[in-house]
JSON list of C-alpha atoms in Angstrom, two decimals:
[
{"chain": "J", "resi": 1, "resn": "MET", "atom": "CA", "xyz": [74.66, 132.24, 94.66]},
{"chain": "J", "resi": 2, "resn": "PRO", "atom": "CA", "xyz": [73.57, 129.20, 96.72]},
{"chain": "J", "resi": 3, "resn": "ASN", "atom": "CA", "xyz": [70.28, 127.60, 95.69]},
{"chain": "J", "resi": 4, "resn": "SER", "atom": "CA", "xyz": [69.06, 127.99, 99.27]},
{"chain": "J", "resi": 5, "resn": "GLN", "atom": "CA", "xyz": [69.33, 131.79, 99.01]},
{"chain": "J", "resi": 6, "resn": "LEU", "atom": "CA", "xyz": [67.48, 131.81, 95.69]},
{"chain": "J", "resi": 7, "resn": "GLN", "atom": "CA", "xyz": [64.75, 129.52, 96.99]},
{"chain": "J", "resi": 8, "resn": "LYS", "atom": "CA", "xyz": [64.26, 131.67, 100.08]},
{"chain": "J", "resi": 9, "resn": "LEU", "atom": "CA", "xyz": [63.97, 134.80, 97.95]},
{"chain": "J", "resi": 10, "resn": "LYS", "atom": "CA", "xyz": [61.43, 133.10, 95.69]},
{"chain": "J", "resi": 11, "resn": "GLU", "atom": "CA", "xyz": [59.36, 132.11, 98.72]},
{"chain": "J", "resi": 12, "resn": "ILE", "atom": "CA", "xyz": [59.41, 135.68, 100.05]},
{"chain": "J", "resi": 13, "resn": "VAL", "atom": "CA", "xyz": [58.32, 137.12, 96.68]},
{"chain": "J", "resi": 14, "resn": "ASP", "atom": "CA", "xyz": [55.61, 134.52, 96.09]},
{"chain": "J", "resi": 15, "resn": "ALA", "atom": "CA", "xyz": [54.08, 135.21, 99.51]},
{"chain": "J", "resi": 16, "resn": "SER", "atom": "CA", "xyz": [53.89, 139.01, 99.15]},
{"chain": "J", "resi": 17, "resn": "HIS", "atom": "CA", "xyz": [51.74, 141.56, 97.36]},
{"chain": "J", "resi": 18, "resn": "ASN", "atom": "CA", "xyz": [53.42, 144.61, 98.86]},
{"chain": "J", "resi": 19, "resn": "ILE", "atom": "CA", "xyz": [57.04, 144.60, 97.66]},
{"chain": "J", "resi": 20, "resn": "VAL", "atom": "CA", "xyz": [59.15, 147.73, 97.22]},
{"chain": "J", "resi": 21, "resn": "PHE", "atom": "CA", "xyz": [62.44, 147.58, 95.32]},
{"chain": "J", "resi": 22, "resn": "PHE", "atom": "CA", "xyz": [65.26, 150.04, 95.98]},
{"chain": "J", "resi": 23, "resn": "GLY", "atom": "CA", "xyz": [68.08, 149.87, 93.44]},
{"chain": "J", "resi": 24, "resn": "GLY", "atom": "CA", "xyz": [71.41, 151.42, 92.62]},
{"chain": "J", "resi": 25, "resn": "ALA", "atom": "CA", "xyz": [74.08, 151.44, 89.93]},
{"chain": "J", "resi": 26, "resn": "GLY", "atom": "CA", "xyz": [74.53, 147.67, 89.94]},
{"chain": "J", "resi": 27, "resn": "VAL", "atom": "CA", "xyz": [71.12, 147.26, 88.32]},
{"chain": "J", "resi": 28, "resn": "SER", "atom": "CA", "xyz": [72.25, 149.31, 85.32]},
{"chain": "J", "resi": 29, "resn": "THR", "atom": "CA", "xyz": [75.83, 148.06, 84.96]},
{"chain": "J", "resi": 30, "resn": "GLU", "atom": "CA", "xyz": [74.44, 144.74, 83.75]},
{"chain": "J", "resi": 31, "resn": "SER", "atom": "CA", "xyz": [72.85, 146.65, 80.86]},
{"chain": "J", "resi": 32, "resn": "GLY", "atom": "CA", "xyz": [76.29, 147.95, 79.90]},
{"chain": "J", "resi": 33, "resn": "ILE", "atom": "CA", "xyz": [76.06, 151.29, 81.68]},
{"chain": "J", "resi": 34, "resn": "PRO", "atom": "CA", "xyz": [79.32, 151.79, 83.63]},
{"chain": "J", "resi": 35, "resn": "ASP", "atom": "CA", "xyz": [79.32, 153.00, 87.19]},
{"chain": "J", "resi": 36, "resn": "PHE", "atom": "CA", "xyz": [80.93, 156.44, 86.82]},
{"chain": "J", "resi": 37, "resn": "ARG", "atom": "CA", "xyz": [82.85, 155.89, 90.07]},
{"chain": "J", "resi": 38, "resn": "SER", "atom": "CA", "xyz": [84.88, 153.16, 88.41]},
{"chain": "J", "resi": 39, "resn": "THR", "atom": "CA", "xyz": [87.94, 154.70, 86.78]},
{"chain": "J", "resi": 40, "resn": "ASP", "atom": "CA", "xyz": [89.35, 153.13, 83.65]},
{"chain": "J", "resi": 41, "resn": "GLY", "atom": "CA", "xyz": [92.42, 154.00, 81.59]},
{"chain": "J", "resi": 42, "resn": "LEU", "atom": "CA", "xyz": [90.36, 156.04, 79.15]},
{"chain": "J", "resi": 43, "resn": "TYR", "atom": "CA", "xyz": [88.99, 158.12, 81.99]},
{"chain": "J", "resi": 44, "resn": "HIS", "atom": "CA", "xyz": [92.46, 158.97, 83.26]},
{"chain": "J", "resi": 45, "resn": "GLN", "atom": "CA", "xyz": [93.62, 159.92, 79.78]},
{"chain": "J", "resi": 46, "resn": "GLN", "atom": "CA", "xyz": [90.72, 162.24, 79.00]},
{"chain": "J", "resi": 47, "resn": "TYR", "atom": "CA", "xyz": [89.66, 164.01, 82.20]},
{"chain": "J", "resi": 48, "resn": "GLN", "atom": "CA", "xyz": [91.61, 166.13, 84.64]},
{"chain": "J", "resi": 49, "resn": "TYR", "atom": "CA", "xyz": [89.10, 165.88, 87.49]},
{"chain": "J", "resi": 50, "resn": "PRO", "atom": "CA", "xyz": [87.40, 163.04, 89.39]},
{"chain": "J", "resi": 51, "resn": "PRO", "atom": "CA", "xyz": [83.78, 162.27, 88.40]},
{"chain": "J", "resi": 52, "resn": "GLU", "atom": "CA", "xyz": [82.38, 163.67, 91.66]},
{"chain": "J", "resi": 53, "resn": "THR", "atom": "CA", "xyz": [83.98, 167.03, 90.87]},
{"chain": "J", "resi": 54, "resn": "ILE", "atom": "CA", "xyz": [82.79, 167.15, 87.26]},
{"chain": "J", "resi": 55, "resn": "LEU", "atom": "CA", "xyz": [79.26, 166.17, 88.25]},
{"chain": "J", "resi": 56, "resn": "SER", "atom": "CA", "xyz": [78.90, 168.99, 90.75]},
{"chain": "J", "resi": 57, "resn": "HIS", "atom": "CA", "xyz": [76.79, 172.11, 90.46]},
{"chain": "J", "resi": 58, "resn": "THR", "atom": "CA", "xyz": [79.86, 174.32, 90.86]},
{"chain": "J", "resi": 59, "resn": "PHE", "atom": "CA", "xyz": [81.70, 172.58, 88.01]},
{"chain": "J", "resi": 60, "resn": "PHE", "atom": "CA", "xyz": [78.59, 172.80, 85.81]},
{"chain": "J", "resi": 61, "resn": "GLU", "atom": "CA", "xyz": [78.47, 176.56, 86.41]},
{"chain": "J", "resi": 62, "resn": "ARG", "atom": "CA", "xyz": [82.20, 177.25, 86.01]},
{"chain": "J", "resi": 63, "resn": "HIS", "atom": "CA", "xyz": [83.31, 174.68, 83.41]},
{"chain": "J", "resi": 64, "resn": "THR", "atom": "CA", "xyz": [80.11, 174.04, 81.49]},
{"chain": "J", "resi": 65, "resn": "GLU", "atom": "CA", "xyz": [81.68, 172.80, 78.25]},
{"chain": "J", "resi": 66, "resn": "GLU", "atom": "CA", "xyz": [83.94, 170.32, 80.07]},
{"chain": "J", "resi": 67, "resn": "PHE", "atom": "CA", "xyz": [80.93, 169.15, 82.10]},
{"chain": "J", "resi": 68, "resn": "PHE", "atom": "CA", "xyz": [79.05, 168.30, 78.92]},
{"chain": "J", "resi": 69, "resn": "ARG", "atom": "CA", "xyz": [82.07, 166.57, 77.38]},
{"chain": "J", "resi": 70, "resn": "PHE", "atom": "CA", "xyz": [82.13, 164.17, 80.33]},
{"chain": "J", "resi": 71, "resn": "TYR", "atom": "CA", "xyz": [78.33, 163.95, 80.52]},
{"chain": "J", "resi": 72, "resn": "ARG", "atom": "CA", "xyz": [77.91, 162.90, 76.88]},
{"chain": "J", "resi": 73, "resn": "ALA", "atom": "CA", "xyz": [80.76, 160.38, 77.06]},
{"chain": "J", "resi": 74, "resn": "LYS", "atom": "CA", "xyz": [80.06, 158.81, 80.45]},
{"chain": "J", "resi": 75, "resn": "MET", "atom": "CA", "xyz": [76.48, 159.46, 81.50]},
{"chain": "J", "resi": 76, "resn": "LEU", "atom": "CA", "xyz": [74.52, 158.85, 78.29]},
{"chain": "J", "resi": 77, "resn": "ALA", "atom": "CA", "xyz": [74.02, 155.34, 76.94]},
{"chain": "J", "resi": 78, "resn": "PRO", "atom": "CA", "xyz": [71.36, 155.51, 74.20]},
{"chain": "J", "resi": 79, "resn": "GLY", "atom": "CA", "xyz": [71.97, 151.89, 73.18]},
{"chain": "J", "resi": 80, "resn": "ALA", "atom": "CA", "xyz": [71.39, 150.42, 76.66]},
{"chain": "J", "resi": 81, "resn": "ARG", "atom": "CA", "xyz": [68.48, 148.01, 77.05]},
{"chain": "J", "resi": 82, "resn": "PRO", "atom": "CA", "xyz": [66.71, 146.65, 80.16]},
{"chain": "J", "resi": 83, "resn": "ASN", "atom": "CA", "xyz": [68.17, 143.47, 81.63]},
{"chain": "J", "resi": 84, "resn": "ALA", "atom": "CA", "xyz": [66.52, 140.55, 83.44]},
{"chain": "J", "resi": 85, "resn": "ALA", "atom": "CA", "xyz": [66.27, 142.48, 86.71]},
{"chain": "J", "resi": 86, "resn": "HIS", "atom": "CA", "xyz": [64.37, 145.37, 85.08]},
{"chain": "J", "resi": 87, "resn": "ARG", "atom": "CA", "xyz": [62.05, 142.94, 83.31]},
{"chain": "J", "resi": 88, "resn": "LYS", "atom": "CA", "xyz": [61.33, 140.87, 86.42]},
{"chain": "J", "resi": 89, "resn": "LEU", "atom": "CA", "xyz": [60.44, 143.96, 88.45]},
{"chain": "J", "resi": 90, "resn": "ALA", "atom": "CA", "xyz": [58.01, 145.08, 85.74]},
{"chain": "J", "resi": 91, "resn": "GLU", "atom": "CA", "xyz": [56.50, 141.59, 85.74]},
{"chain": "J", "resi": 92, "resn": "TRP", "atom": "CA", "xyz": [55.98, 141.68, 89.52]},
{"chain": "J", "resi": 93, "resn": "GLU", "atom": "CA", "xyz": [54.26, 145.05, 89.18]},
{"chain": "J", "resi": 94, "resn": "ARG", "atom": "CA", "xyz": [51.88, 143.66, 86.54]},
{"chain": "J", "resi": 95, "resn": "GLN", "atom": "CA", "xyz": [51.13, 140.75, 88.88]},
{"chain": "J", "resi": 96, "resn": "GLY", "atom": "CA", "xyz": [50.28, 143.16, 91.68]},
{"chain": "J", "resi": 97, "resn": "ARG", "atom": "CA", "xyz": [53.22, 142.07, 93.87]},
{"chain": "J", "resi": 98, "resn": "LEU", "atom": "CA", "xyz": [55.43, 145.13, 93.48]},
{"chain": "J", "resi": 99, "resn": "LYS", "atom": "CA", "xyz": [54.15, 148.56, 94.52]},
{"chain": "J", "resi": 100, "resn": "ALA", "atom": "CA", "xyz": [57.10, 150.77, 93.54]},
{"chain": "J", "resi": 101, "resn": "VAL", "atom": "CA", "xyz": [60.64, 150.90, 92.20]},
{"chain": "J", "resi": 102, "resn": "ILE", "atom": "CA", "xyz": [62.86, 153.46, 93.91]},
{"chain": "J", "resi": 103, "resn": "THR", "atom": "CA", "xyz": [66.04, 154.03, 91.93]},
{"chain": "J", "resi": 104, "resn": "GLN", "atom": "CA", "xyz": [69.25, 156.00, 92.20]},
{"chain": "J", "resi": 105, "resn": "ASN", "atom": "CA", "xyz": [69.80, 155.48, 88.46]},
{"chain": "J", "resi": 106, "resn": "ILE", "atom": "CA", "xyz": [69.08, 158.10, 85.84]},
{"chain": "J", "resi": 107, "resn": "ASP", "atom": "CA", "xyz": [68.82, 155.99, 82.68]},
{"chain": "J", "resi": 108, "resn": "GLY", "atom": "CA", "xyz": [65.07, 155.31, 82.43]},
{"chain": "J", "resi": 109, "resn": "LEU", "atom": "CA", "xyz": [65.58, 151.56, 81.95]},
{"chain": "J", "resi": 110, "resn": "HIS", "atom": "CA", "xyz": [62.93, 150.60, 84.52]},
{"chain": "J", "resi": 111, "resn": "GLN", "atom": "CA", "xyz": [60.30, 152.47, 82.51]},
{"chain": "J", "resi": 112, "resn": "ALA", "atom": "CA", "xyz": [61.66, 150.99, 79.28]},
{"chain": "J", "resi": 113, "resn": "ALA", "atom": "CA", "xyz": [61.09, 147.52, 80.77]},
{"chain": "J", "resi": 114, "resn": "GLY", "atom": "CA", "xyz": [57.47, 148.39, 81.54]},
{"chain": "J", "resi": 115, "resn": "SER", "atom": "CA", "xyz": [57.54, 149.55, 85.16]},
{"chain": "J", "resi": 116, "resn": "LYS", "atom": "CA", "xyz": [54.93, 152.23, 85.84]},
{"chain": "J", "resi": 117, "resn": "LYS", "atom": "CA", "xyz": [55.61, 153.38, 89.40]},
{"chain": "J", "resi": 118, "resn": "VAL", "atom": "CA", "xyz": [59.24, 154.48, 89.36]},
{"chain": "J", "resi": 119, "resn": "LEU", "atom": "CA", "xyz": [60.61, 157.05, 91.79]},
{"chain": "J", "resi": 120, "resn": "GLU", "atom": "CA", "xyz": [63.82, 158.54, 90.40]},
{"chain": "J", "resi": 121, "resn": "LEU", "atom": "CA", "xyz": [65.79, 159.94, 93.32]},
{"chain": "J", "resi": 122, "resn": "HIS", "atom": "CA", "xyz": [68.50, 161.45, 91.13]},
{"chain": "J", "resi": 123, "resn": "GLY", "atom": "CA", "xyz": [66.44, 162.49, 88.12]},
{"chain": "J", "resi": 124, "resn": "SER", "atom": "CA", "xyz": [66.72, 161.26, 84.54]},
{"chain": "J", "resi": 125, "resn": "VAL", "atom": "CA", "xyz": [68.91, 161.83, 81.49]},
{"chain": "J", "resi": 126, "resn": "LEU", "atom": "CA", "xyz": [65.74, 161.56, 79.39]},
{"chain": "J", "resi": 127, "resn": "ARG", "atom": "CA", "xyz": [64.54, 164.93, 80.66]},
{"chain": "J", "resi": 128, "resn": "ASN", "atom": "CA", "xyz": [66.33, 168.21, 80.00]},
{"chain": "J", "resi": 129, "resn": "HIS", "atom": "CA", "xyz": [65.18, 171.79, 80.39]},
{"chain": "J", "resi": 130, "resn": "CYS", "atom": "CA", "xyz": [66.35, 175.24, 79.36]},
{"chain": "J", "resi": 131, "resn": "VAL", "atom": "CA", "xyz": [67.55, 177.10, 82.44]},
{"chain": "J", "resi": 132, "resn": "ARG", "atom": "CA", "xyz": [66.10, 180.34, 81.04]},
{"chain": "J", "resi": 133, "resn": "CYS", "atom": "CA", "xyz": [62.69, 179.55, 79.50]},
{"chain": "J", "resi": 134, "resn": "HIS", "atom": "CA", "xyz": [62.25, 176.01, 80.91]},
{"chain": "J", "resi": 135, "resn": "ARG", "atom": "CA", "xyz": [61.47, 174.47, 77.52]},
{"chain": "J", "resi": 136, "resn": "PHE", "atom": "CA", "xyz": [61.69, 170.65, 77.55]},
{"chain": "J", "resi": 137, "resn": "TYR", "atom": "CA", "xyz": [64.29, 168.75, 75.51]},
{"chain": "J", "resi": 138, "resn": "ASN", "atom": "CA", "xyz": [64.84, 165.00, 75.14]},
{"chain": "J", "resi": 139, "resn": "MET", "atom": "CA", "xyz": [68.12, 163.13, 75.57]},
{"chain": "J", "resi": 140, "resn": "GLU", "atom": "CA", "xyz": [68.93, 163.27, 71.85]},
{"chain": "J", "resi": 141, "resn": "ALA", "atom": "CA", "xyz": [68.98, 167.07, 71.95]},
{"chain": "J", "resi": 142, "resn": "VAL", "atom": "CA", "xyz": [71.92, 166.93, 74.34]},
{"chain": "J", "resi": 143, "resn": "LEU", "atom": "CA", "xyz": [73.55, 163.84, 72.85]},
{"chain": "J", "resi": 144, "resn": "ASN", "atom": "CA", "xyz": [73.62, 165.26, 69.33]},
{"chain": "J", "resi": 145, "resn": "SER", "atom": "CA", "xyz": [74.77, 168.74, 70.33]},
{"chain": "J", "resi": 146, "resn": "THR", "atom": "CA", "xyz": [78.34, 169.98, 70.49]},
{"chain": "J", "resi": 147, "resn": "GLY", "atom": "CA", "xyz": [79.91, 172.16, 73.13]},
{"chain": "J", "resi": 148, "resn": "VAL", "atom": "CA", "xyz": [77.28, 173.60, 75.44]},
{"chain": "J", "resi": 149, "resn": "PRO", "atom": "CA", "xyz": [73.74, 172.66, 74.30]},
{"chain": "J", "resi": 150, "resn": "ARG", "atom": "CA", "xyz": [71.56, 175.72, 73.99]},
{"chain": "J", "resi": 151, "resn": "CYS", "atom": "CA", "xyz": [67.86, 176.40, 73.65]},
{"chain": "J", "resi": 152, "resn": "GLU", "atom": "CA", "xyz": [66.42, 178.49, 70.82]},
{"chain": "J", "resi": 153, "resn": "CYS", "atom": "CA", "xyz": [66.15, 181.32, 73.38]},
{"chain": "J", "resi": 154, "resn": "GLY", "atom": "CA", "xyz": [69.90, 181.09, 74.03]},
{"chain": "J", "resi": 155, "resn": "GLY", "atom": "CA", "xyz": [69.65, 179.50, 77.47]},
{"chain": "J", "resi": 156, "resn": "ILE", "atom": "CA", "xyz": [71.70, 176.45, 78.47]},
{"chain": "J", "resi": 157, "resn": "ILE", "atom": "CA", "xyz": [69.89, 173.11, 78.27]},
{"chain": "J", "resi": 158, "resn": "LYS", "atom": "CA", "xyz": [70.48, 171.44, 81.66]},
{"chain": "J", "resi": 159, "resn": "PRO", "atom": "CA", "xyz": [69.90, 167.74, 82.29]},
{"chain": "J", "resi": 160, "resn": "ASP", "atom": "CA", "xyz": [67.22, 166.94, 84.86]},
{"chain": "J", "resi": 161, "resn": "VAL", "atom": "CA", "xyz": [69.69, 165.05, 87.04]},
{"chain": "J", "resi": 162, "resn": "VAL", "atom": "CA", "xyz": [70.67, 165.85, 90.62]},
{"chain": "J", "resi": 163, "resn": "LEU", "atom": "CA", "xyz": [74.27, 167.02, 90.67]},
{"chain": "J", "resi": 164, "resn": "TYR", "atom": "CA", "xyz": [76.53, 167.01, 93.69]},
{"chain": "J", "resi": 165, "resn": "GLU", "atom": "CA", "xyz": [75.78, 170.08, 95.85]},
{"chain": "J", "resi": 166, "resn": "GLU", "atom": "CA", "xyz": [72.15, 170.02, 94.67]},
{"chain": "J", "resi": 167, "resn": "SER", "atom": "CA", "xyz": [69.24, 168.87, 96.81]},
{"chain": "J", "resi": 168, "resn": "LEU", "atom": "CA", "xyz": [67.10, 165.85, 96.08]},
{"chain": "J", "resi": 169, "resn": "ASP", "atom": "CA", "xyz": [63.45, 166.45, 95.23]},
{"chain": "J", "resi": 170, "resn": "MET", "atom": "CA", "xyz": [61.83, 166.27, 98.65]},
{"chain": "J", "resi": 171, "resn": "ARG", "atom": "CA", "xyz": [58.45, 165.27, 97.21]},
{"chain": "J", "resi": 172, "resn": "VAL", "atom": "CA", "xyz": [60.05, 162.23, 95.57]},
{"chain": "J", "resi": 173, "resn": "MET", "atom": "CA", "xyz": [61.94, 161.41, 98.77]},
{"chain": "J", "resi": 174, "resn": "GLN", "atom": "CA", "xyz": [58.79, 161.63, 100.87]},
{"chain": "J", "resi": 175, "resn": "GLU", "atom": "CA", "xyz": [56.89, 159.39, 98.48]},
{"chain": "J", "resi": 176, "resn": "ALA", "atom": "CA", "xyz": [59.76, 156.87, 98.60]},
{"chain": "J", "resi": 177, "resn": "ILE", "atom": "CA", "xyz": [59.71, 156.95, 102.40]},
{"chain": "J", "resi": 178, "resn": "ASP", "atom": "CA", "xyz": [55.95, 156.36, 102.43]},
{"chain": "J", "resi": 179, "resn": "PHE", "atom": "CA", "xyz": [56.22, 153.33, 100.14]},
{"chain": "J", "resi": 180, "resn": "ILE", "atom": "CA", "xyz": [59.07, 151.86, 102.20]},
{"chain": "J", "resi": 181, "resn": "ARG", "atom": "CA", "xyz": [57.22, 152.37, 105.49]},
{"chain": "J", "resi": 182, "resn": "ARG", "atom": "CA", "xyz": [54.17, 150.51, 104.15]},
{"chain": "J", "resi": 183, "resn": "ALA", "atom": "CA", "xyz": [56.10, 147.70, 102.46]},
{"chain": "J", "resi": 184, "resn": "ASP", "atom": "CA", "xyz": [55.86, 144.10, 103.63]},
{"chain": "J", "resi": 185, "resn": "VAL", "atom": "CA", "xyz": [59.04, 143.25, 101.71]},
{"chain": "J", "resi": 186, "resn": "LEU", "atom": "CA", "xyz": [61.90, 145.62, 100.87]},
{"chain": "J", "resi": 187, "resn": "ILE", "atom": "CA", "xyz": [64.39, 144.34, 98.31]},
{"chain": "J", "resi": 188, "resn": "VAL", "atom": "CA", "xyz": [67.56, 146.40, 97.98]},
{"chain": "J", "resi": 189, "resn": "GLY", "atom": "CA", "xyz": [69.66, 145.57, 94.93]},
{"chain": "J", "resi": 190, "resn": "GLY", "atom": "CA", "xyz": [72.79, 146.71, 93.13]},
{"chain": "J", "resi": 191, "resn": "THR", "atom": "CA", "xyz": [73.83, 149.32, 95.64]},
{"chain": "J", "resi": 192, "resn": "SER", "atom": "CA", "xyz": [76.60, 149.49, 98.22]},
{"chain": "J", "resi": 193, "resn": "LEU", "atom": "CA", "xyz": [74.39, 151.74, 100.39]},
{"chain": "J", "resi": 194, "resn": "VAL", "atom": "CA", "xyz": [77.04, 154.41, 100.86]},
{"chain": "J", "resi": 195, "resn": "VAL", "atom": "CA", "xyz": [75.48, 157.41, 99.06]},
{"chain": "J", "resi": 196, "resn": "TYR", "atom": "CA", "xyz": [73.35, 159.52, 101.40]},
{"chain": "J", "resi": 197, "resn": "PRO", "atom": "CA", "xyz": [70.65, 160.63, 101.84]},
{"chain": "J", "resi": 198, "resn": "ALA", "atom": "CA", "xyz": [69.34, 157.89, 99.55]},
{"chain": "J", "resi": 199, "resn": "ALA", "atom": "CA", "xyz": [71.08, 155.07, 101.44]},
{"chain": "J", "resi": 200, "resn": "GLY", "atom": "CA", "xyz": [69.31, 156.09, 104.63]},
{"chain": "J", "resi": 201, "resn": "LEU", "atom": "CA", "xyz": [65.94, 155.25, 103.13]},
{"chain": "J", "resi": 202, "resn": "ILE", "atom": "CA", "xyz": [66.08, 151.65, 104.31]},
{"chain": "J", "resi": 203, "resn": "ASP", "atom": "CA", "xyz": [66.00, 152.91, 107.91]},
{"chain": "J", "resi": 204, "resn": "TYR", "atom": "CA", "xyz": [62.31, 153.69, 107.34]},
{"chain": "J", "resi": 205, "resn": "TYR", "atom": "CA", "xyz": [61.50, 150.05, 106.64]},
{"chain": "J", "resi": 206, "resn": "GLN", "atom": "CA", "xyz": [59.48, 148.60, 109.52]},
{"chain": "J", "resi": 207, "resn": "GLY", "atom": "CA", "xyz": [59.00, 145.01, 108.31]},
{"chain": "J", "resi": 208, "resn": "ASP", "atom": "CA", "xyz": [60.90, 141.80, 108.88]},
{"chain": "J", "resi": 209, "resn": "ARG", "atom": "CA", "xyz": [61.73, 140.80, 105.29]},
{"chain": "J", "resi": 210, "resn": "LEU", "atom": "CA", "xyz": [64.61, 143.01, 104.25]},
{"chain": "J", "resi": 211, "resn": "VAL", "atom": "CA", "xyz": [66.47, 141.44, 101.33]},
{"chain": "J", "resi": 212, "resn": "LEU", "atom": "CA", "xyz": [69.87, 142.67, 100.09]},
{"chain": "J", "resi": 213, "resn": "VAL", "atom": "CA", "xyz": [71.02, 141.56, 96.62]},
{"chain": "J", "resi": 214, "resn": "ASN", "atom": "CA", "xyz": [74.51, 142.66, 95.66]},
{"chain": "J", "resi": 215, "resn": "ARG", "atom": "CA", "xyz": [77.77, 141.35, 94.19]},
{"chain": "J", "resi": 216, "resn": "THR", "atom": "CA", "xyz": [79.75, 142.40, 97.24]},
{"chain": "J", "resi": 217, "resn": "PRO", "atom": "CA", "xyz": [78.97, 142.79, 100.97]},
{"chain": "J", "resi": 218, "resn": "THR", "atom": "CA", "xyz": [77.42, 146.03, 102.24]},
{"chain": "J", "resi": 219, "resn": "ALA", "atom": "CA", "xyz": [77.53, 147.73, 105.62]},
{"chain": "J", "resi": 220, "resn": "ARG", "atom": "CA", "xyz": [73.87, 146.78, 106.12]},
{"chain": "J", "resi": 221, "resn": "ASP", "atom": "CA", "xyz": [74.20, 143.02, 105.56]},
{"chain": "J", "resi": 222, "resn": "SER", "atom": "CA", "xyz": [73.97, 142.29, 109.28]},
{"chain": "J", "resi": 223, "resn": "ARG", "atom": "CA", "xyz": [70.58, 143.95, 109.46]},
{"chain": "J", "resi": 224, "resn": "ALA", "atom": "CA", "xyz": [69.11, 142.06, 106.50]},
{"chain": "J", "resi": 225, "resn": "ASP", "atom": "CA", "xyz": [66.81, 139.07, 106.87]},
{"chain": "J", "resi": 226, "resn": "LEU", "atom": "CA", "xyz": [68.24, 137.62, 103.66]},
{"chain": "J", "resi": 227, "resn": "VAL", "atom": "CA", "xyz": [71.45, 138.41, 101.78]},
{"chain": "J", "resi": 228, "resn": "VAL", "atom": "CA", "xyz": [71.78, 137.09, 98.23]},
{"chain": "J", "resi": 229, "resn": "THR", "atom": "CA", "xyz": [75.24, 137.50, 96.71]},
{"chain": "J", "resi": 230, "resn": "GLY", "atom": "CA", "xyz": [75.78, 137.62, 92.97]},
{"chain": "J", "resi": 231, "resn": "SER", "atom": "CA", "xyz": [74.65, 139.19, 89.70]},
{"chain": "J", "resi": 232, "resn": "ILE", "atom": "CA", "xyz": [71.25, 140.79, 90.19]},
{"chain": "J", "resi": 233, "resn": "GLY", "atom": "CA", "xyz": [70.32, 140.07, 86.56]},
{"chain": "J", "resi": 234, "resn": "GLU", "atom": "CA", "xyz": [71.11, 136.38, 86.95]},
{"chain": "J", "resi": 235, "resn": "ILE", "atom": "CA", "xyz": [69.37, 136.16, 90.33]},
{"chain": "J", "resi": 236, "resn": "PHE", "atom": "CA", "xyz": [66.18, 137.88, 89.20]},
{"chain": "J", "resi": 237, "resn": "GLY", "atom": "CA", "xyz": [66.23, 136.02, 85.90]},
{"chain": "J", "resi": 238, "resn": "ALA", "atom": "CA", "xyz": [66.18, 132.72, 87.81]},
{"chain": "J", "resi": 239, "resn": "LEU", "atom": "CA", "xyz": [63.13, 133.62, 89.91]}
]
């Protein structure tokens, strides 16, 4: 991370009071939450299907117990804590610089850091509902259950996360689009910008201060006004 990139980013942030942040898995991995697309030895030993298959609506319906075995092991991280990126974003919001956080993550760490306006494109592991009576359950109800978690009425308790084959909440998407359209500065961090429709959100940005912060290059780097390469926690922590 060259100092010139960091200084330029600091100047952009200091000059704006209408920033929108759009983040992906890379924001959470620095809090110890693994990107489920990464496959480790343990994954290969324990699961017969790729993550995208297990985390699909069809798999949830047909192999519900196996879905929850993977979900508890790989998608829940009750010990995770916000990192420097989460904390800096919350600080910018308190200062009146940041208008919204739009996230593809489902861990609730932005809210835990103090952010108030958080648009969760893919839902949250902190919210769960009975598919029959719609009663609310917290994350612990699923985490501490065995087999298929069930409501007192007998219905399955389903996490409020968007599975593959399921549609995003269009009200959340529209609100995200509105914030991005109005933003002076759009900072995109910790995402490779390959998962659609979420990745297409940056096409609604109409300004001239698009900042991409990521460990590796993305397909949108050529469009950005500033590309900062490195750990998003370290970069935001230095601002």
